[in-house]
């Protein structure tokens, strides 16, 4: 049996774990997209040289490069052992699955894709759901089965 420094645990029932989560998510979103934008720059340079090696085929990836970088970033950070992106860690929040299983890469990607789709349709209204739902869950959290909790 091996030691697991990040044990699996269910979402807490204590209301204090969810107080102020919605505003922290907004600031974590801003920090995360600044980080993604900074990661996009070296990815664009690497893709440029890769495009030269592939005789121009790599240039076809430029329109989707930001989505690819953001997907990899959120998949590795939210789907990783800390279950939080760098912005979420800075704001003292983490994402958990309601079924007490760890966040994996695919769940993090599906969560991100649903966020983008719902945000494009419901723009600011997506945050209003957090004011009226239990544990300040947003629509994409309800669909994927996740909850955001305070860690600090």
Tab-separated table of N, CA, C and O in Angstrom, residues 59-150:
chain	number	residue	atom	x	y	z
A	59	UNK	N	0.980	26.192	-39.307
A	59	UNK	CA	0.284	27.481	-39.254
A	59	UNK	C	-1.226	27.300	-39.127
A	59	UNK	O	-1.924	28.208	-38.691
A	60	UNK	N	-1.728	26.134	-39.507
A	60	UNK	CA	-3.156	25.869	-39.396
A	60	UNK	C	-3.611	25.771	-37.931
A	60	UNK	O	-4.800	25.882	-37.648
A	61	UNK	N	-2.675	25.569	-37.017
A	61	UNK	CA	-3.015	25.471	-35.597
A	61	UNK	C	-3.126	26.825	-34.898
A	61	UNK	O	-3.614	26.889	-33.774
A	62	UNK	N	-2.669	27.898	-35.531
A	62	UNK	CA	-2.698	29.199	-34.867
A	62	UNK	C	-4.084	29.646	-34.404
A	62	UNK	O	-4.217	30.160	-33.300
A	63	UNK	N	-5.151	29.455	-35.185
A	63	UNK	CA	-6.467	29.889	-34.687
A	63	UNK	C	-6.915	29.161	-33.417
A	63	UNK	O	-7.643	29.727	-32.603
A	64	UNK	N	-6.465	27.931	-33.240
A	64	UNK	CA	-6.876	27.150	-32.073
A	64	UNK	C	-5.808	27.119	-30.980
A	64	UNK	O	-5.990	26.441	-29.969
A	65	UNK	N	-4.727	27.858	-31.144
A	65	UNK	CA	-3.605	27.753	-30.211
A	65	UNK	C	-3.981	28.173	-28.793
A	65	UNK	O	-3.605	27.520	-27.825
A	66	UNK	N	-4.749	29.248	-28.650
A	66	UNK	CA	-5.126	29.701	-27.307
A	66	UNK	C	-5.985	28.647	-26.617
A	66	UNK	O	-5.810	28.367	-25.426
A	67	UNK	N	-6.889	28.022	-27.356
A	67	UNK	CA	-7.743	26.976	-26.792
A	67	UNK	C	-6.908	25.768	-26.385
A	67	UNK	O	-7.133	25.172	-25.328
A	68	UNK	N	-5.933	25.420	-27.202
A	68	UNK	CA	-5.061	24.281	-26.896
A	68	UNK	C	-4.235	24.557	-25.650
A	68	UNK	O	-4.145	23.711	-24.749
A	69	UNK	N	-3.640	25.744	-25.569
A	69	UNK	CA	-2.823	26.103	-24.407
A	69	UNK	C	-3.679	26.135	-23.144
A	69	UNK	O	-3.292	25.600	-22.099
A	70	UNK	N	-4.861	26.751	-23.220
A	70	UNK	CA	-5.743	26.815	-22.051
A	70	UNK	C	-6.215	25.427	-21.645
A	70	UNK	O	-6.279	25.113	-20.452
A	71	UNK	N	-6.526	24.580	-22.612
A	71	UNK	CA	-6.955	23.220	-22.293
A	71	UNK	C	-5.873	22.418	-21.597
A	71	UNK	O	-6.137	21.729	-20.610
A	72	UNK	N	-4.653	22.511	-22.101
A	72	UNK	CA	-3.544	21.795	-21.466
A	72	UNK	C	-3.278	22.359	-20.066
A	72	UNK	O	-3.079	21.602	-19.110
A	73	UNK	N	-3.301	23.682	-19.942
A	73	UNK	CA	-3.051	24.322	-18.640
A	73	UNK	C	-4.084	23.878	-17.608
A	73	UNK	O	-3.736	23.436	-16.509
A	74	UNK	N	-5.363	23.996	-17.945
A	74	UNK	CA	-6.397	23.641	-16.978
A	74	UNK	C	-6.490	22.138	-16.776
A	74	UNK	O	-6.778	21.683	-15.663
A	75	UNK	N	-6.243	21.367	-17.812
A	75	UNK	CA	-6.267	19.924	-17.654
A	75	UNK	C	-5.190	19.422	-16.713
A	75	UNK	O	-5.432	18.539	-15.893
A	76	UNK	N	-3.998	19.992	-16.827
A	76	UNK	CA	-2.892	19.559	-15.970
A	76	UNK	C	-2.980	20.113	-14.555
A	76	UNK	O	-2.581	19.442	-13.603
A	77	UNK	N	-3.491	21.344	-14.401
A	77	UNK	CA	-3.525	21.932	-13.058
A	77	UNK	C	-4.777	21.516	-12.289
A	77	UNK	O	-4.679	21.012	-11.178
A	78	UNK	N	-5.944	21.719	-12.881
A	78	UNK	CA	-7.182	21.344	-12.184
A	78	UNK	C	-7.312	19.825	-12.131
A	78	UNK	O	-7.798	19.279	-11.148
A	79	UNK	N	-6.845	19.144	-13.151
A	79	UNK	CA	-6.875	17.691	-13.156
A	79	UNK	C	-5.700	17.061	-12.434
A	79	UNK	O	-5.591	15.843	-12.382
A	80	UNK	N	-4.828	17.858	-11.879
A	80	UNK	CA	-3.654	17.350	-11.176
A	80	UNK	C	-3.927	17.068	-9.713
A	80	UNK	O	-5.068	17.137	-9.243
A	81	UNK	N	-2.883	16.778	-8.954
A	81	UNK	CA	-3.060	16.407	-7.547
A	81	UNK	C	-3.604	17.532	-6.670
A	81	UNK	O	-4.290	17.268	-5.691
A	82	UNK	N	-3.319	18.786	-6.998
A	82	UNK	CA	-3.814	19.879	-6.156
A	82	UNK	C	-5.262	20.237	-6.466
A	82	UNK	O	-5.908	20.924	-5.687
A	83	UNK	N	-5.783	19.784	-7.592
A	83	UNK	CA	-7.153	20.020	-8.032
A	83	UNK	C	-7.479	21.505	-8.100
A	83	UNK	O	-8.609	21.931	-7.868
A	84	UNK	N	-6.473	22.308	-8.438
A	84	UNK	CA	-6.656	23.752	-8.553
A	84	UNK	C	-5.615	24.315	-9.511
A	84	UNK	O	-4.480	23.860	-9.543
A	85	UNK	N	-6.023	25.301	-10.288
A	85	UNK	CA	-5.083	25.995	-11.164
A	85	UNK	C	-4.254	26.961	-10.319
A	85	UNK	O	-4.507	27.137	-9.119
A	86	UNK	N	-3.284	27.597	-10.936
A	86	UNK	CA	-2.439	28.534	-10.179
A	86	UNK	C	-3.253	29.713	-9.652
A	86	UNK	O	-3.038	30.170	-8.528
A	87	UNK	N	-4.187	30.207	-10.445
A	87	UNK	CA	-5.052	31.291	-9.984
A	87	UNK	C	-5.954	30.852	-8.844
A	87	UNK	O	-6.196	31.604	-7.897
A	88	UNK	N	-6.445	29.633	-8.924
A	88	UNK	CA	-7.291	29.106	-7.852
A	88	UNK	C	-6.484	28.921	-6.571
A	88	UNK	O	-6.976	29.213	-5.474
A	89	UNK	N	-5.250	28.461	-6.709
A	89	UNK	CA	-4.393	28.312	-5.524
A	89	UNK	C	-4.103	29.664	-4.884
A	89	UNK	O	-4.081	29.789	-3.671
A	90	UNK	N	-3.874	30.670	-5.726
A	90	UNK	CA	-3.605	32.012	-5.200
A	90	UNK	C	-4.820	32.570	-4.454
A	90	UNK	O	-4.666	33.316	-3.481
A	91	UNK	N	-6.008	32.210	-4.886
A	91	UNK	CA	-7.239	32.687	-4.255
A	91	UNK	C	-7.719	31.765	-3.137
A	91	UNK	O	-8.707	32.053	-2.470
A	92	UNK	N	-7.026	30.674	-2.924
A	92	UNK	CA	-7.377	29.770	-1.821
A	92	UNK	C	-8.613	28.933	-2.070
A	92	UNK	O	-9.389	28.696	-1.152
A	93	UNK	N	-8.791	28.476	-3.311
A	93	UNK	CA	-9.919	27.603	-3.623
A	93	UNK	C	-9.422	26.387	-4.402
A	93	UNK	O	-8.322	26.408	-4.958
A	94	UNK	N	-10.223	25.348	-4.404
A	94	UNK	CA	-9.913	24.136	-5.163
A	94	UNK	C	-11.216	23.553	-5.682
A	94	UNK	O	-12.291	23.848	-5.168
A	95	UNK	N	-11.115	22.715	-6.687
A	95	UNK	CA	-12.290	22.098	-7.284
A	95	UNK	C	-12.322	20.626	-6.906
A	95	UNK	O	-11.295	19.955	-6.929
A	96	UNK	N	-13.510	20.157	-6.545
A	96	UNK	CA	-13.688	18.759	-6.178
A	96	UNK	C	-14.869	18.181	-6.928
A	96	UNK	O	-15.765	18.913	-7.317
A	97	UNK	N	-14.834	16.893	-7.074
A	97	UNK	CA	-16.003	16.204	-7.632
A	97	UNK	C	-16.934	15.846	-6.486
A	97	UNK	O	-16.491	15.540	-5.382
A	98	UNK	N	-18.210	15.873	-6.754
A	98	UNK	CA	-19.203	15.589	-5.724
A	98	UNK	C	-19.157	14.119	-5.319
A	98	UNK	O	-19.435	13.784	-4.170
A	99	UNK	N	-18.754	13.237	-6.227
A	99	UNK	CA	-18.703	11.808	-5.925
A	99	UNK	C	-17.421	11.400	-5.198
A	99	UNK	O	-17.150	10.217	-5.048
A	100	UNK	N	-16.629	12.364	-4.756
A	100	UNK	CA	-15.422	12.157	-3.935
A	100	UNK	C	-14.283	11.493	-4.693
A	100	UNK	O	-13.317	11.066	-4.089
A	101	UNK	N	-14.361	11.409	-6.007
A	101	UNK	CA	-13.235	10.922	-6.800
A	101	UNK	C	-12.360	12.118	-7.149
A	101	UNK	O	-12.836	13.249	-7.191
A	102	UNK	N	-11.077	11.891	-7.432
A	102	UNK	CA	-10.213	13.029	-7.770
A	102	UNK	C	-10.541	13.590	-9.152
A	102	UNK	O	-11.030	12.878	-10.024
A	103	UNK	N	-10.279	14.860	-9.313
A	103	UNK	CA	-10.432	15.490	-10.626
A	103	UNK	C	-9.377	14.890	-11.546
A	103	UNK	O	-8.219	14.771	-11.177
A	104	UNK	N	-9.782	14.513	-12.735
A	104	UNK	CA	-8.836	13.995	-13.707
A	104	UNK	C	-8.776	14.961	-14.895
A	104	UNK	O	-9.500	15.945	-14.943
A	105	UNK	N	-7.874	14.662	-15.815
A	105	UNK	CA	-7.639	15.543	-16.955
A	105	UNK	C	-8.910	15.731	-17.780
A	105	UNK	O	-9.271	16.844	-18.144
A	106	UNK	N	-9.609	14.652	-18.060
A	106	UNK	CA	-10.797	14.715	-18.904
A	106	UNK	C	-11.928	15.508	-18.235
A	106	UNK	O	-12.594	16.309	-18.889
A	107	UNK	N	-12.134	15.302	-16.946
A	107	UNK	CA	-13.169	16.060	-16.235
A	107	UNK	C	-12.847	17.545	-16.237
A	107	UNK	O	-13.740	18.378	-16.412
A	108	UNK	N	-11.580	17.888	-16.060
A	108	UNK	CA	-11.179	19.294	-16.082
A	108	UNK	C	-11.405	19.908	-17.465
A	108	UNK	O	-11.871	21.049	-17.579
A	109	UNK	N	-11.124	19.164	-18.530
A	109	UNK	CA	-11.331	19.658	-19.890
A	109	UNK	C	-12.822	19.825	-20.187
A	109	UNK	O	-13.240	20.830	-20.776
A	110	UNK	N	-13.637	18.865	-19.777
A	110	UNK	CA	-15.083	18.966	-19.993
A	110	UNK	C	-15.650	20.151	-19.219
A	110	UNK	O	-16.490	20.908	-19.720
A	111	UNK	N	-15.165	20.354	-17.999
A	111	UNK	CA	-15.599	21.494	-17.192
A	111	UNK	C	-15.250	22.808	-17.892
A	111	UNK	O	-16.071	23.724	-17.960
A	112	UNK	N	-14.048	22.895	-18.430
A	112	UNK	CA	-13.605	24.098	-19.135
A	112	UNK	C	-14.425	24.326	-20.403
A	112	UNK	O	-14.856	25.451	-20.681
A	113	UNK	N	-14.663	23.261	-21.171
A	113	UNK	CA	-15.434	23.397	-22.412
A	113	UNK	C	-16.868	23.837	-22.119
A	113	UNK	O	-17.407	24.712	-22.803
A	114	UNK	N	-17.484	23.260	-21.108
A	114	UNK	CA	-18.840	23.680	-20.747
A	114	UNK	C	-18.860	25.122	-20.257
A	114	UNK	O	-19.809	25.863	-20.529
A	115	UNK	N	-17.819	25.531	-19.539
A	115	UNK	CA	-17.735	26.927	-19.102
A	115	UNK	C	-17.707	27.856	-20.298
A	115	UNK	O	-18.427	28.849	-20.343
A	116	UNK	N	-16.869	27.542	-21.287
A	116	UNK	CA	-16.778	28.404	-22.467
A	116	UNK	C	-18.087	28.430	-23.245
A	116	UNK	O	-18.536	29.484	-23.693
A	117	UNK	N	-18.709	27.273	-23.426
A	117	UNK	CA	-19.966	27.213	-24.179
A	117	UNK	C	-21.065	27.979	-23.463
A	117	UNK	O	-21.759	28.813	-24.061
A	118	UNK	N	-21.236	27.719	-22.173
A	118	UNK	CA	-22.293	28.399	-21.426
A	118	UNK	C	-22.014	29.886	-21.261
A	118	UNK	O	-22.940	30.698	-21.255
A	119	UNK	N	-20.752	30.244	-21.131
A	119	UNK	CA	-20.403	31.653	-21.002
A	119	UNK	C	-20.668	32.402	-22.300
A	119	UNK	O	-21.048	33.566	-22.285
A	120	UNK	N	-20.479	31.743	-23.429
A	120	UNK	CA	-20.757	32.413	-24.698
A	120	UNK	C	-22.252	32.587	-24.919
A	120	UNK	O	-22.676	33.525	-25.588
A	121	UNK	N	-23.060	31.714	-24.354
A	121	UNK	CA	-24.514	31.815	-24.510
A	121	UNK	C	-25.129	32.718	-23.444
A	121	UNK	O	-25.966	33.577	-23.740
A	122	UNK	N	-24.714	32.549	-22.204
A	122	UNK	CA	-25.344	33.242	-21.078
A	122	UNK	C	-24.500	34.367	-20.495
A	122	UNK	O	-24.811	34.838	-19.404
A	123	UNK	N	-23.519	34.806	-21.145
A	123	UNK	CA	-22.443	35.703	-20.732
A	123	UNK	C	-22.446	36.061	-19.244
A	123	UNK	O	-21.932	35.299	-18.465
A	124	UNK	N	-22.990	37.174	-18.780
A	124	UNK	CA	-22.843	37.471	-17.348
A	124	UNK	C	-23.816	36.675	-16.485
A	124	UNK	O	-23.632	36.566	-15.283
A	125	UNK	N	-24.836	36.119	-17.080
A	125	UNK	CA	-25.852	35.416	-16.303
A	125	UNK	C	-25.339	34.127	-15.686
A	125	UNK	O	-25.952	33.592	-14.770
A	126	UNK	N	-24.205	33.629	-16.174
A	126	UNK	CA	-23.655	32.389	-15.634
A	126	UNK	C	-23.276	32.561	-14.159
A	126	UNK	O	-23.390	31.636	-13.364
A	127	UNK	N	-22.861	33.762	-13.776
A	127	UNK	CA	-22.493	34.009	-12.377
A	127	UNK	C	-23.710	34.152	-11.479
A	127	UNK	O	-23.627	33.927	-10.280
A	128	UNK	N	-24.840	34.533	-12.038
A	128	UNK	CA	-26.044	34.680	-11.231
A	128	UNK	C	-26.516	33.347	-10.668
A	128	UNK	O	-27.119	33.308	-9.595
A	129	UNK	N	-26.256	32.274	-11.360
A	129	UNK	CA	-26.653	30.957	-10.868
A	129	UNK	C	-25.981	30.661	-9.532
A	129	UNK	O	-26.575	30.024	-8.663
A	130	UNK	N	-24.761	31.123	-9.343
A	130	UNK	CA	-24.033	30.891	-8.101
A	130	UNK	C	-24.653	31.580	-6.904
A	130	UNK	O	-24.432	31.174	-5.765
A	131	UNK	N	-25.433	32.606	-7.140
A	131	UNK	CA	-26.092	33.299	-6.030
A	131	UNK	C	-27.312	32.546	-5.516
A	131	UNK	O	-27.752	32.781	-4.388
A	132	UNK	N	-27.858	31.663	-6.326
A	132	UNK	CA	-29.106	31.005	-5.972
A	132	UNK	C	-28.991	29.499	-5.772
A	132	UNK	O	-29.945	28.878	-5.330
A	133	UNK	N	-27.857	28.915	-6.107
A	133	UNK	CA	-27.710	27.465	-5.970
A	133	UNK	C	-27.004	27.121	-4.670
A	133	UNK	O	-26.297	27.942	-4.075
A	134	UNK	N	-27.196	25.874	-4.272
A	134	UNK	CA	-26.535	25.377	-3.080
A	134	UNK	C	-25.028	25.321	-3.322
A	134	UNK	O	-24.578	24.938	-4.400
A	135	UNK	N	-24.238	25.722	-2.360
A	135	UNK	CA	-22.765	25.722	-2.402
A	135	UNK	C	-22.198	26.649	-3.474
A	135	UNK	O	-21.076	26.459	-3.919
A	136	UNK	N	-22.965	27.620	-3.931
A	136	UNK	CA	-22.528	28.602	-4.941
A	136	UNK	C	-22.040	27.921	-6.219
A	136	UNK	O	-21.080	28.365	-6.839
A	137	UNK	N	-22.698	26.852	-6.615
A	137	UNK	CA	-22.309	26.122	-7.826
A	137	UNK	C	-22.857	26.833	-9.054
A	137	UNK	O	-23.974	27.316	-9.061
A	138	UNK	N	-22.059	26.858	-10.108
A	138	UNK	CA	-22.485	27.435	-11.375
A	138	UNK	C	-23.087	26.334	-12.237
A	138	UNK	O	-23.039	25.156	-11.897
A	139	UNK	N	-23.654	26.713	-13.366
A	139	UNK	CA	-24.371	25.752	-14.203
A	139	UNK	C	-23.452	24.628	-14.677
A	139	UNK	O	-23.810	23.453	-14.642
A	140	UNK	N	-22.249	24.979	-15.106
A	140	UNK	CA	-21.335	23.937	-15.588
A	140	UNK	C	-20.853	23.044	-14.443
A	140	UNK	O	-20.524	21.893	-14.659
A	141	UNK	N	-20.815	23.566	-13.223
A	141	UNK	CA	-20.491	22.723	-12.069
A	141	UNK	C	-21.584	21.681	-11.851
A	141	UNK	O	-21.301	20.519	-11.551
A	142	UNK	N	-22.834	22.099	-11.985
A	142	UNK	CA	-23.952	21.174	-11.820
A	142	UNK	C	-23.936	20.086	-12.892
A	142	UNK	O	-24.215	18.921	-12.611
A	143	UNK	N	-23.614	20.468	-14.122
A	143	UNK	CA	-23.613	19.505	-15.224
A	143	UNK	C	-22.489	18.477	-15.109
A	143	UNK	O	-22.670	17.309	-15.443
A	144	UNK	N	-21.331	18.917	-14.640
A	144	UNK	CA	-20.171	18.018	-14.553
A	144	UNK	C	-20.124	17.282	-13.217
A	144	UNK	O	-19.552	16.210	-13.116
A	145	UNK	N	-20.749	17.845	-12.190
A	145	UNK	CA	-20.721	17.224	-10.873
A	145	UNK	C	-19.525	17.642	-10.045
A	145	UNK	O	-18.901	16.831	-9.375
A	146	UNK	N	-19.195	18.938	-10.112
A	146	UNK	CA	-18.073	19.467	-9.340
A	146	UNK	C	-18.565	20.551	-8.394
A	146	UNK	O	-19.662	21.079	-8.534
A	147	UNK	N	-17.717	20.869	-7.454
A	147	UNK	CA	-17.989	21.942	-6.512
A	147	UNK	C	-16.657	22.620	-6.193
A	147	UNK	O	-15.616	21.980	-6.184
A	148	UNK	N	-16.701	23.917	-5.981
A	148	UNK	CA	-15.490	24.671	-5.643
A	148	UNK	C	-15.538	25.002	-4.150
A	148	UNK	O	-16.530	25.529	-3.663
A	149	UNK	N	-14.465	24.689	-3.450
A	149	UNK	CA	-14.404	24.898	-1.995
A	149	UNK	C	-13.197	25.753	-1.644
A	149	UNK	O	-12.232	25.846	-2.398
A	150	UNK	N	-13.287	26.365	-0.484
A	150	UNK	CA	-12.157	27.144	0.033
A	150	UNK	C	-11.108	26.209	0.622
A	150	UNK	O	-11.436	25.230	1.277
